[in-house]
PDB file of C-alpha atoms in Angstrom:
ATOM      1  CA  UNK A   7      -0.543  -0.433  -0.245  1.00  0.00           C
ATOM      2  CA  UNK A   8       1.473   3.328  -0.767  1.00  0.00           C
ATOM      3  CA  UNK A   9       1.271   6.081   1.752  1.00  0.00           C
ATOM      4  CA  UNK A  10       2.981   9.283   0.369  1.00  0.00           C
ATOM      5  CA  UNK A  11       3.388  10.726  -3.215  1.00  0.00           C
ATOM      6  CA  UNK A  12       7.276  10.688  -4.598  1.00  0.00           C
ATOM      7  CA  UNK A  13       8.076  11.755  -7.762  1.00  0.00           C
ATOM      8  CA  UNK A  14      11.220  10.141  -9.742  1.00  0.00           C
ATOM      9  CA  UNK A  15      14.868  11.253  -9.604  1.00  0.00           C
ATOM     10  CA  UNK A  16      14.789  10.349 -12.827  1.00  0.00           C
ATOM     11  CA  UNK A  17      14.575  12.522 -15.504  1.00  0.00           C
ATOM     12  CA  UNK A  18      12.613  10.011 -18.875  1.00  0.00           C
ATOM     13  CA  UNK A  19      12.871  10.981 -22.543  1.00  0.00           C
ATOM     14  CA  UNK A  20      16.303  13.110 -21.900  1.00  0.00           C
ATOM     15  CA  UNK A  21      19.039  11.288 -22.893  1.00  0.00           C
ATOM     16  CA  UNK A  22      20.219  13.750 -25.367  1.00  0.00           C
ATOM     17  CA  UNK A  23      19.911  17.170 -23.556  1.00  0.00           C
ATOM     18  CA  UNK A  24      21.539  15.698 -20.544  1.00  0.00           C
ATOM     19  CA  UNK A  25      24.819  14.457 -22.155  1.00  0.00           C
ATOM     20  CA  UNK A  26      24.269  18.301 -23.713  1.00  0.00           C
ATOM     21  CA  UNK A  27      24.521  19.499 -20.106  1.00  0.00           C
ATOM     22  CA  UNK A  28      27.516  17.233 -19.046  1.00  0.00           C
ATOM     23  CA  UNK A  29      29.464  17.819 -21.844  1.00  0.00           C
ATOM     24  CA  UNK A  30      29.110  21.748 -21.608  1.00  0.00           C
ATOM     25  CA  UNK A  31      30.194  20.861 -17.933  1.00  0.00           C
ATOM     26  CA  UNK A  32      32.764  19.192 -18.802  1.00  0.00           C
ATOM     27  CA  UNK A  33      34.781  21.353 -21.619  1.00  0.00           C
ATOM     28  CA  UNK A  34      33.975  24.684 -19.465  1.00  0.00           C
ATOM     29  CA  UNK A  35      36.690  22.469 -17.168  1.00  0.00           C
ATOM     30  CA  UNK A  36      38.733  21.926 -19.659  1.00  0.00           C
ATOM     31  CA  UNK A  37      39.028  25.407 -21.021  1.00  0.00           C
ATOM     32  CA  UNK A  38      37.595  28.794 -20.679  1.00  0.00           C
ATOM     33  CA  UNK A  39      33.835  30.178 -18.667  1.00  0.00           C
ATOM     34  CA  UNK A  40      30.949  29.772 -20.303  1.00  0.00           C
ATOM     35  CA  UNK A  41      27.636  30.365 -19.044  1.00  0.00           C
ATOM     36  CA  UNK A  42      24.478  28.142 -19.006  1.00  0.00           C
ATOM     37  CA  UNK A  43      21.472  29.448 -19.457  1.00  0.00           C
ATOM     38  CA  UNK A  44      18.544  26.515 -18.874  1.00  0.00           C
ATOM     39  CA  UNK A  45      14.673  28.019 -20.397  1.00  0.00           C
ATOM     40  CA  UNK A  46      11.842  26.492 -21.391  1.00  0.00           C
ATOM     41  CA  UNK A  47       7.659  26.612 -19.726  1.00  0.00           C
ATOM     42  CA  UNK A  48       6.837  25.268 -16.588  1.00  0.00           C
ATOM     43  CA  UNK A  49       7.054  21.159 -15.471  1.00  0.00           C
ATOM     44  CA  UNK A  50       9.512  20.095 -18.575  1.00  0.00           C
ATOM     45  CA  UNK A  51      12.163  19.814 -16.422  1.00  0.00           C
ATOM     46  CA  UNK A  52      14.458  22.825 -15.875  1.00  0.00           C
ATOM     47  CA  UNK A  53      15.116  21.815 -12.479  1.00  0.00           C
ATOM     48  CA  UNK A  54      16.044  18.604 -12.897  1.00  0.00           C
ATOM     49  CA  UNK A  55      18.905  19.830 -15.368  1.00  0.00           C
ATOM     50  CA  UNK A  56      19.238  22.262 -12.976  1.00  0.00           C
ATOM     51  CA  UNK A  57      20.202  19.793 -10.518  1.00  0.00           C
ATOM     52  CA  UNK A  58      21.888  17.620 -12.019  1.00  0.00           C
ATOM     53  CA  UNK A  59      24.214  20.476 -12.931  1.00  0.00           C
ATOM     54  CA  UNK A  60      24.616  22.057  -9.832  1.00  0.00           C
ATOM     55  CA  UNK A  61      25.931  17.893  -8.500  1.00  0.00           C
ATOM     56  CA  UNK A  62      28.439  17.846 -11.469  1.00  0.00           C
ATOM     57  CA  UNK A  63      29.687  21.237 -10.466  1.00  0.00           C
ATOM     58  CA  UNK A  64      29.963  20.314  -7.556  1.00  0.00           C
ATOM     59  CA  UNK A  65      31.977  17.398  -8.004  1.00  0.00           C
ATOM     60  CA  UNK A  66      34.661  19.871 -10.088  1.00  0.00           C
ATOM     61  CA  UNK A  67      34.801  21.997  -7.719  1.00  0.00           C
ATOM     62  CA  UNK A  68      33.508  24.450 -10.223  1.00  0.00           C
ATOM     63  CA  UNK A  69      31.445  27.389  -8.930  1.00  0.00           C
ATOM     64  CA  UNK A  70      27.243  27.656  -9.724  1.00  0.00           C
ATOM     65  CA  UNK A  71      24.585  30.251  -9.595  1.00  0.00           C
ATOM     66  CA  UNK A  72      21.114  29.633  -9.759  1.00  0.00           C
ATOM     67  CA  UNK A  73      18.570  32.050 -10.144  1.00  0.00           C
ATOM     68  CA  UNK A  74      15.069  32.256 -10.788  1.00  0.00           C
ATOM     69  CA  UNK A  75      12.925  34.823 -12.655  1.00  0.00           C
ATOM     70  CA  UNK A  76       9.614  35.633 -11.731  1.00  0.00           C
ATOM     71  CA  UNK A  77       6.686  37.498 -13.347  1.00  0.00           C
ATOM     72  CA  UNK A  78       6.149  39.627 -10.518  1.00  0.00           C
ATOM     73  CA  UNK A  79       9.400  40.807 -10.351  1.00  0.00           C
ATOM     74  CA  UNK A  80      10.154  41.692 -13.643  1.00  0.00           C
ATOM     75  CA  UNK A  81      10.816  45.651 -12.688  1.00  0.00           C
ATOM     76  CA  UNK A  82      14.032  44.607 -10.758  1.00  0.00           C
ATOM     77  CA  UNK A  83      17.190  44.714 -12.558  1.00  0.00           C
ATOM     78  CA  UNK A  84      19.112  41.223 -12.139  1.00  0.00           C
ATOM     79  CA  UNK A  85      16.531  41.023  -9.844  1.00  0.00           C
ATOM     80  CA  UNK A  86      16.190  36.577 -10.028  1.00  0.00           C
ATOM     81  CA  UNK A  87      20.426  36.330  -8.804  1.00  0.00           C
ATOM     82  CA  UNK A  88      20.077  39.466  -6.058  1.00  0.00           C
TER      83      UNK A  88
END
């Protein structure tokens, strides 16, 4: 009997995008810095990709900055990273 709802830890159907994310992070570890933006509509897995990027960067001893742009704060310059 299931007593609680739990989301899966994997993202299905995004193997190509996940590979591209990992390759981008590995490339930056070997070369110069890059900025990676994860964008898209709600519910497509942006939080999952952000979590994956953060975990990879942690193990590579890199820097990870994340921010969220919200409709209600669109008039605040750099609001997503403040």
